[in-house]
Amino acid sequence: MTPPATITDDLITRLSRHVAASGAETIASVEVFTGETLATLPCSSVRDVADAVHAARVPQARWAELDVRERMGVFERFHKLVLDERETIADLIQAETGKARRYAFEDLIEPAITTSHYLKAAPRLLRARARKGMMPLAIKATELRQPKGVVGIISPWNFPFALGMSDSIPALMAGNAVVLKPDSQTALSPLYGVDLLYRAGLPEGLITVVLGDGPTVGGALVDNADYVGFTGSTRTGAEVGARAAARLIGCSLELGGKNPMIVLPDANVAAAVDGAVTSAFANTGQLCMHIERIYVHESVHDAFLAKFVDATRALKLGARYDYQCDVGSLISTRQRKAVAEHVDDARAKGATVHVGGGSREDLGPAFYEPTVLTGVTPDMACFAEETFGPVVSIYPFRDEEDAIALANDTSYGLNASVYGRDLDRARRVAHRLRAGTVNVNDGHAAAYSSMDAPMGGMGSSGLGRRHGVEGLLKYTEAQNVAVQRVRVIPPPKAIPYGRYTGIMARSLRLMRRIGLR
């Protein structure tokens, strides 16, 4: 299989110009379906990262001076370009990730949805807001939202276009510059997104890409940026957070998950199976919000399991640049081996493999079958550790309290799901789950696609939120500008301080009585 005709040497050369790299060192990515070289791109050094951040400060200062509505025109045009060029973007995403094309489409469409939301919300959220001063009429306070400066975005390989662009867009809208470090294997699609931003009229130098070894280049970005957004593993996220804290800069961390689904006794079993298949095997299971644990009430457990196994067996695997396949490849042979180790460990310790459980190297070097397990116990690696592949375990439960306890028995807290016909009951269960997003009668998409609501994790799943109000305002500093019209702090020199204390006490009592404070 050859890469699509849209991926040309001229395109790769053009995209390479957006990488900050001064040396001759290069880095190669592969076409995942075949394992053959897809592109060779410049590699950045630690000095290149520092220089990229420094160079971004001049255009960032000019950009921040513009009224937010002036900045929005760039993103109106970017939104249109993403939709117009969706087939080229999908080709790039598929070639560098190996995912099925339907998930490449979901990858590329998410930044368009994010952009559309903040085009409406950003002018409102970023405007100056009058706040009550200590003494009405005497003091006027105004809350301003100032950009952080240069924001470092470190994005992962599983949704390279979505997470690279959707984290960069609100940062840019808020008046910042961005230095983006995507995973080197999946740099082409975010580079194409950067190219589209410049074609949309973004001033030169406001977004730059750095590429290279994660600990080295990513570490240098944390050491130089004014704020950091990171999506990746919990272990690396903890290191990023500690490094940011040492510099007293803020960070947002979306990390791992071991996400549960609860199927209540009154659930529509067929609907629950459909939702579970999608949420377990979407993006070949390489989705931070995907379901890895399914808890099914014992009264419907057997029916659910039988239908779920049949639906899983019916999924079509393949390496195709069209919409004919349901499940694509894993990102790499390394990831395939890690998934296989979890399944082999569970099988060796007594778990039952109902479907799947094997590599499919006949389809490509990193393919692994969608796999359904039962009988998984705490001594098995896949019981508590994130597998991040097309593997799901199913467990029976006795009652509602049992289900909630099982679902919450994890250090993670990213996403969860509840299925049930009685929506009041399902919501009550959802409210008791310790996860940043909880879906009722859906696996993950309902919460993630609700752009006006926050999305992020609790516990080992991270800090901060994307989407919603926080998804934009986290890239700003709140500034309070207070203007004293009449001197009340400190008191006028003509009033003795002892008398002033009495006046202030009476004034505060009066304001409290009439509801001003």
Coordinates of C-alpha atoms in Angstrom, one line a residue, residues 10-375:
D10 CA 6.4 19.3 -2.1
L11 CA 3.8 19.2 0.7
I12 CA 6.3 17.8 3.2
T13 CA 8.9 20.4 2.3
R14 CA 6.3 23.2 2.8
L15 CA 5.2 21.8 6.2
S16 CA 8.8 21.5 7.3
R17 CA 9.3 25.2 7.1
H18 CA 7.0 25.6 10.2
V19 CA 9.5 23.6 12.3
A20 CA 12.0 25.5 14.4
A21 CA 15.3 23.6 13.7
S22 CA 18.7 25.1 13.0
G23 CA 20.8 21.9 12.6
A24 CA 21.0 19.1 10.1
E25 CA 19.5 16.4 12.3
T26 CA 16.2 14.9 11.1
I27 CA 13.5 12.7 12.4
A28 CA 11.5 10.1 10.4
S29 CA 7.9 9.0 10.7
V30 CA 6.4 5.9 9.1
E31 CA 3.2 5.0 7.3
V32 CA 1.7 2.9 10.0
F33 CA -0.2 0.5 7.6
T34 CA 3.1 -0.7 6.1
G35 CA 5.9 0.4 8.5
E36 CA 7.7 2.2 5.6
T37 CA 9.1 5.7 5.8
L38 CA 6.4 8.4 5.3
A39 CA 8.3 11.6 5.9
T40 CA 11.6 13.0 7.1
L41 CA 11.3 16.2 9.1
P42 CA 13.8 18.6 10.8
C43 CA 14.6 17.9 14.4
S44 CA 14.8 20.7 17.0
S45 CA 17.4 21.2 19.6
V46 CA 17.0 22.6 23.1
R47 CA 18.4 25.9 21.8
D48 CA 15.9 25.9 19.0
V49 CA 13.1 25.6 21.5
A50 CA 14.4 28.5 23.6
D51 CA 14.9 30.6 20.5
A52 CA 11.3 29.7 19.2
V53 CA 9.8 31.0 22.5
H54 CA 11.9 34.1 22.5
A55 CA 11.1 34.9 18.8
A56 CA 7.4 34.5 19.5
R57 CA 7.3 37.3 22.1
V58 CA 7.5 40.2 19.6
P59 CA 4.5 39.1 17.4
Q60 CA 2.6 38.0 20.5
A61 CA 2.8 41.5 22.0
R62 CA 1.4 43.0 18.8
W63 CA -1.3 40.3 18.6
A64 CA -2.4 40.9 22.2
E65 CA -2.9 44.6 21.4
L66 CA -5.6 43.8 18.9
D67 CA -9.3 43.8 20.0
V68 CA -10.4 40.2 20.4
R69 CA -13.0 40.7 17.6
E70 CA -10.2 41.7 15.2
R71 CA -8.4 38.4 16.0
M72 CA -11.5 36.3 15.3
G73 CA -11.4 36.8 11.5
V74 CA -8.4 34.5 11.3
F75 CA -10.3 31.7 12.9
E76 CA -13.4 32.2 10.8
R77 CA -11.2 31.5 7.8
F78 CA -9.4 28.6 9.5
H79 CA -12.8 27.0 10.2
K80 CA -13.7 27.1 6.6
L81 CA -10.3 25.8 5.4
V82 CA -10.5 22.8 7.7
L83 CA -13.8 21.8 6.3
D84 CA -12.8 22.5 2.7
E85 CA -9.6 20.4 3.0
R86 CA -10.9 17.6 5.1
E87 CA -9.9 14.8 2.7
T88 CA -6.2 15.9 2.7
I89 CA -6.2 16.2 6.5
A90 CA -7.8 12.7 6.8
D91 CA -5.2 11.3 4.5
L92 CA -2.4 12.7 6.6
I93 CA -4.0 11.5 9.9
Q94 CA -4.6 8.0 8.6
A95 CA -1.0 7.7 7.1
E96 CA 0.7 8.7 10.4
T97 CA -1.7 6.9 12.8
G98 CA -3.1 4.0 11.0
K99 CA -6.6 4.6 12.4
A100 CA -9.8 3.8 10.5
R101 CA -10.9 6.7 8.3
R102 CA -14.1 7.4 10.3
Y103 CA -11.9 8.2 13.3
A104 CA -9.6 10.3 11.1
F105 CA -12.7 12.4 10.3
E106 CA -13.6 12.7 14.0
D107 CA -10.0 13.8 14.6
L108 CA -10.1 16.5 12.0
I109 CA -13.6 17.8 12.7
E110 CA -13.0 18.4 16.4
P111 CA -10.9 21.6 15.9
A112 CA -13.7 22.9 13.6
I113 CA -16.2 22.4 16.4
T114 CA -13.9 23.9 19.0
T115 CA -13.2 26.9 16.8
S116 CA -16.9 27.5 16.1
H117 CA -17.7 27.4 19.8
Y118 CA -15.0 29.9 20.8
L119 CA -15.8 32.2 17.9
K120 CA -19.0 32.8 19.7
A121 CA -17.8 32.5 23.3
A122 CA -14.4 34.2 23.2
P123 CA -15.5 37.9 22.8
R124 CA -17.9 37.5 25.7
L125 CA -15.4 35.6 28.0
L126 CA -12.5 37.9 27.3
R127 CA -14.2 41.3 27.7
A128 CA -13.5 43.6 30.6
R129 CA -15.9 43.1 33.5
A130 CA -17.0 45.6 36.1
R131 CA -16.6 44.3 39.6
K132 CA -17.8 45.8 42.9
G133 CA -15.3 48.0 44.6
M134 CA -14.9 48.0 48.4
M135 CA -16.9 51.3 48.7
P136 CA -19.6 51.8 46.1
L137 CA -19.1 55.0 44.0
A138 CA -15.8 55.6 45.7
I139 CA -13.9 52.6 44.1
K140 CA -14.5 51.1 40.7
A141 CA -12.9 47.7 40.0
T142 CA -12.5 46.1 36.6
E143 CA -11.5 42.5 35.8
L144 CA -9.3 42.2 32.7
R145 CA -8.1 39.0 31.0
Q146 CA -4.5 39.3 30.0
P147 CA -2.8 36.6 27.8
K148 CA -0.2 34.4 29.5
G149 CA 2.4 35.2 26.7
V150 CA 3.9 32.2 24.9
V151 CA 2.0 29.0 25.6
G152 CA 3.7 25.6 25.1
I153 CA 1.4 22.8 23.8
I154 CA 2.6 19.2 24.0
S155 CA 0.2 17.0 22.1
P156 CA 0.0 13.2 21.8
W157 CA -0.1 10.8 18.8
N158 CA -3.6 9.3 19.2
F159 CA -5.5 12.4 18.0
P160 CA -2.7 14.5 16.6
F161 CA -4.8 17.1 14.6
A162 CA -7.6 17.4 17.1
L163 CA -5.5 17.8 20.2
G164 CA -2.7 19.9 18.6
M165 CA -5.1 22.3 17.1
S166 CA -8.0 22.4 19.6
D167 CA -5.6 23.3 22.4
S168 CA -3.7 25.9 20.3
I169 CA -6.8 27.7 19.0
P170 CA -8.2 29.1 22.3
A171 CA -4.7 30.0 23.4
L172 CA -4.2 32.0 20.2
M173 CA -7.7 33.5 20.5
A174 CA -6.8 34.7 24.0
G175 CA -3.9 36.7 22.6
N176 CA -1.0 34.3 23.2
A177 CA 1.6 32.9 20.8
V178 CA 2.0 29.1 20.7
V179 CA 5.0 26.8 20.4
L180 CA 3.5 23.4 19.6
K181 CA 5.3 20.1 20.2
P182 CA 3.4 17.2 18.6
D183 CA 4.6 13.6 18.7
S184 CA 7.3 13.1 16.1
Q185 CA 5.4 10.1 14.5
T186 CA 2.3 12.2 14.1
A187 CA 3.6 15.7 13.2
L188 CA 2.3 16.0 9.6
S189 CA -1.4 16.7 10.4
P190 CA -0.7 19.3 13.1
L191 CA 1.9 20.9 10.8
Y192 CA -0.9 21.0 8.2
G193 CA -3.1 22.7 10.7
V194 CA -0.4 25.3 11.4
D195 CA -0.1 25.8 7.6
L196 CA -3.9 26.4 7.4
L197 CA -3.7 29.0 10.2
Y198 CA -1.1 31.0 8.3
R199 CA -3.2 30.6 5.1
A200 CA -6.1 32.0 7.1
G201 CA -4.1 35.1 7.9
L202 CA -2.5 34.4 11.3
P203 CA 0.4 36.9 11.7
E204 CA 3.8 35.3 11.1
G205 CA 5.6 33.9 14.1
L206 CA 2.5 33.4 16.3
I207 CA 2.6 29.6 16.1
T208 CA 5.8 27.5 15.7
V209 CA 6.4 23.8 15.8
V210 CA 9.3 22.0 17.6
L211 CA 10.0 18.3 17.0
G212 CA 12.2 15.8 18.7
D213 CA 12.7 13.5 21.7
G214 CA 9.9 14.1 24.2
P215 CA 11.9 14.4 27.4
T216 CA 14.5 16.6 25.7
V217 CA 12.4 18.9 23.5
G218 CA 9.3 18.8 25.6
G219 CA 11.3 19.4 28.7
A220 CA 12.9 22.5 27.1
L221 CA 9.4 23.8 26.2
V222 CA 8.3 23.5 29.8
D223 CA 11.5 25.3 30.9
N224 CA 10.8 28.3 28.6
A225 CA 7.1 28.8 28.0
D226 CA 4.8 30.9 30.1
Y227 CA 2.1 28.2 30.4
V228 CA 2.0 24.6 29.4
G229 CA -0.8 22.4 28.1
F230 CA 0.1 18.7 28.1
T231 CA -1.9 15.6 27.0
G232 CA -0.3 12.2 27.6
S233 CA 0.6 9.6 30.2
T234 CA 0.1 10.1 33.9
R235 CA 3.8 9.4 34.6
T236 CA 5.0 12.1 32.1
G237 CA 2.3 14.5 33.2
A238 CA 3.4 14.4 36.8
E239 CA 6.9 15.3 35.6
V240 CA 5.6 18.1 33.5
G241 CA 3.6 19.4 36.4
A242 CA 6.5 19.3 38.8
R243 CA 8.8 21.1 36.3
A244 CA 6.2 23.8 35.7
A245 CA 5.6 24.2 39.4
A246 CA 9.4 24.8 39.9
R247 CA 9.1 27.8 37.6
L248 CA 5.8 29.0 39.1
I249 CA 4.0 28.7 35.8
G250 CA 0.6 27.2 35.3
C251 CA -0.2 23.9 33.5
S252 CA -3.1 21.9 32.3
L253 CA -2.7 18.1 32.2
E254 CA -5.0 15.6 30.6
L255 CA -3.6 12.2 31.5
G256 CA -4.6 8.5 31.5
G257 CA -7.8 6.7 32.3
K258 CA -9.2 3.3 33.1
N259 CA -12.7 4.3 32.2
P260 CA -15.8 2.4 33.5
M261 CA -19.3 1.8 32.0
I262 CA -22.2 0.7 34.2
V263 CA -25.2 -1.1 32.6
L264 CA -28.1 -0.9 35.0
P265 CA -30.8 -3.7 35.1
D266 CA -33.3 -1.6 33.2
A267 CA -30.9 -0.6 30.5
N268 CA -31.8 -1.1 26.8
V269 CA -29.3 -3.9 26.2
A270 CA -29.1 -3.4 22.5
A271 CA -28.4 0.3 22.8
A272 CA -25.8 -0.4 25.6
V273 CA -24.0 -2.9 23.4
D274 CA -23.9 -0.4 20.5
G275 CA -22.5 2.3 22.7
A276 CA -20.0 0.0 24.4
V277 CA -18.7 -1.3 21.1
T278 CA -18.0 2.2 19.8
S279 CA -16.5 3.5 23.1
A280 CA -14.3 0.4 23.6
F281 CA -13.0 0.1 20.1
A282 CA -13.1 3.6 18.7
N283 CA -9.7 4.7 17.4
T284 CA -8.6 1.1 18.0
G285 CA -9.0 1.7 21.7
Q286 CA -6.4 4.5 21.7
L287 CA -8.7 7.1 23.1
C288 CA -8.2 8.7 26.5
M289 CA -11.9 8.5 27.2
H290 CA -12.5 5.0 25.8
I291 CA -14.2 2.3 28.0
E292 CA -11.9 -0.4 29.3
R293 CA -14.2 -1.8 32.1
I294 CA -17.8 -2.7 31.7
Y295 CA -19.9 -3.5 34.8
V296 CA -23.2 -5.2 33.9
H297 CA -26.0 -6.0 36.3
E298 CA -26.2 -9.8 36.8
S299 CA -29.8 -9.9 35.5
V300 CA -28.7 -8.8 32.1
H301 CA -25.1 -9.8 32.1
D302 CA -25.3 -12.9 30.0
A303 CA -27.5 -11.3 27.4
F304 CA -25.2 -8.2 27.2
L305 CA -22.1 -10.4 26.9
A306 CA -23.5 -12.5 24.1
K307 CA -24.6 -9.5 22.1
F308 CA -21.4 -7.6 22.8
V309 CA -19.2 -10.6 21.6
D310 CA -21.2 -10.9 18.4
A311 CA -21.0 -7.2 17.7
T312 CA -17.3 -7.2 18.3
R313 CA -16.7 -10.2 16.1
A314 CA -18.6 -8.4 13.3
L315 CA -16.2 -5.4 13.3
K316 CA -14.2 -5.1 10.1
L317 CA -10.4 -4.6 10.5
G318 CA -8.4 -3.3 7.6
A319 CA -5.8 -0.9 6.2
R320 CA -7.7 1.2 3.8
Y321 CA -7.9 4.9 3.0
D322 CA -11.7 4.9 2.8
Y323 CA -14.7 4.3 5.0
Q324 CA -15.0 0.5 4.5
C325 CA -13.3 -0.5 7.8
D326 CA -14.5 -0.2 11.4
V327 CA -11.1 -0.7 13.1
G328 CA -7.7 0.3 12.0
S329 CA -4.1 -0.3 13.2
L330 CA -2.5 0.5 16.5
I331 CA 0.1 3.3 16.3
S332 CA 3.1 1.1 16.3
T333 CA 4.5 -2.4 16.8
R334 CA 5.6 -1.3 20.3
Q335 CA 2.0 -0.5 21.2
R336 CA 0.8 -3.8 19.7
K337 CA 3.3 -5.7 21.9
A338 CA 2.2 -3.8 25.0
V339 CA -1.5 -4.6 24.3
A340 CA -0.6 -8.3 23.6
E341 CA 1.3 -8.5 26.9
H342 CA -1.9 -7.4 28.8
V343 CA -4.0 -9.9 27.1
D344 CA -1.5 -12.8 27.3
D345 CA -1.0 -12.1 31.0
A346 CA -4.8 -12.2 31.6
R347 CA -5.2 -15.4 29.6
A348 CA -2.3 -17.1 31.4
K349 CA -3.8 -16.2 34.8
G350 CA -7.3 -17.6 34.0
A351 CA -9.2 -14.9 32.2
T352 CA -11.5 -16.0 29.3
V353 CA -11.0 -14.5 25.9
H354 CA -14.4 -14.5 24.2
V355 CA -13.3 -12.9 20.9
G356 CA -10.0 -11.5 19.6
G357 CA -6.9 -11.9 21.6
G358 CA -4.3 -12.0 18.8
S359 CA -2.2 -9.9 16.5
R360 CA -3.1 -9.5 12.8
E361 CA 0.2 -8.9 11.2
D362 CA -1.3 -10.2 7.9
L363 CA -3.1 -6.8 7.8
G364 CA -0.2 -4.7 8.9
P365 CA 2.7 -4.7 11.4
A366 CA 0.7 -3.1 14.2
F367 CA -2.8 -4.6 13.9
Y368 CA -4.4 -6.3 17.0
E369 CA -7.9 -7.8 17.1
P370 CA -10.7 -6.2 19.2
T371 CA -10.7 -8.3 22.3
V372 CA -13.3 -9.1 25.0
L373 CA -12.3 -10.6 28.4
T374 CA -14.2 -11.9 31.4
G375 CA -12.8 -13.3 34.6

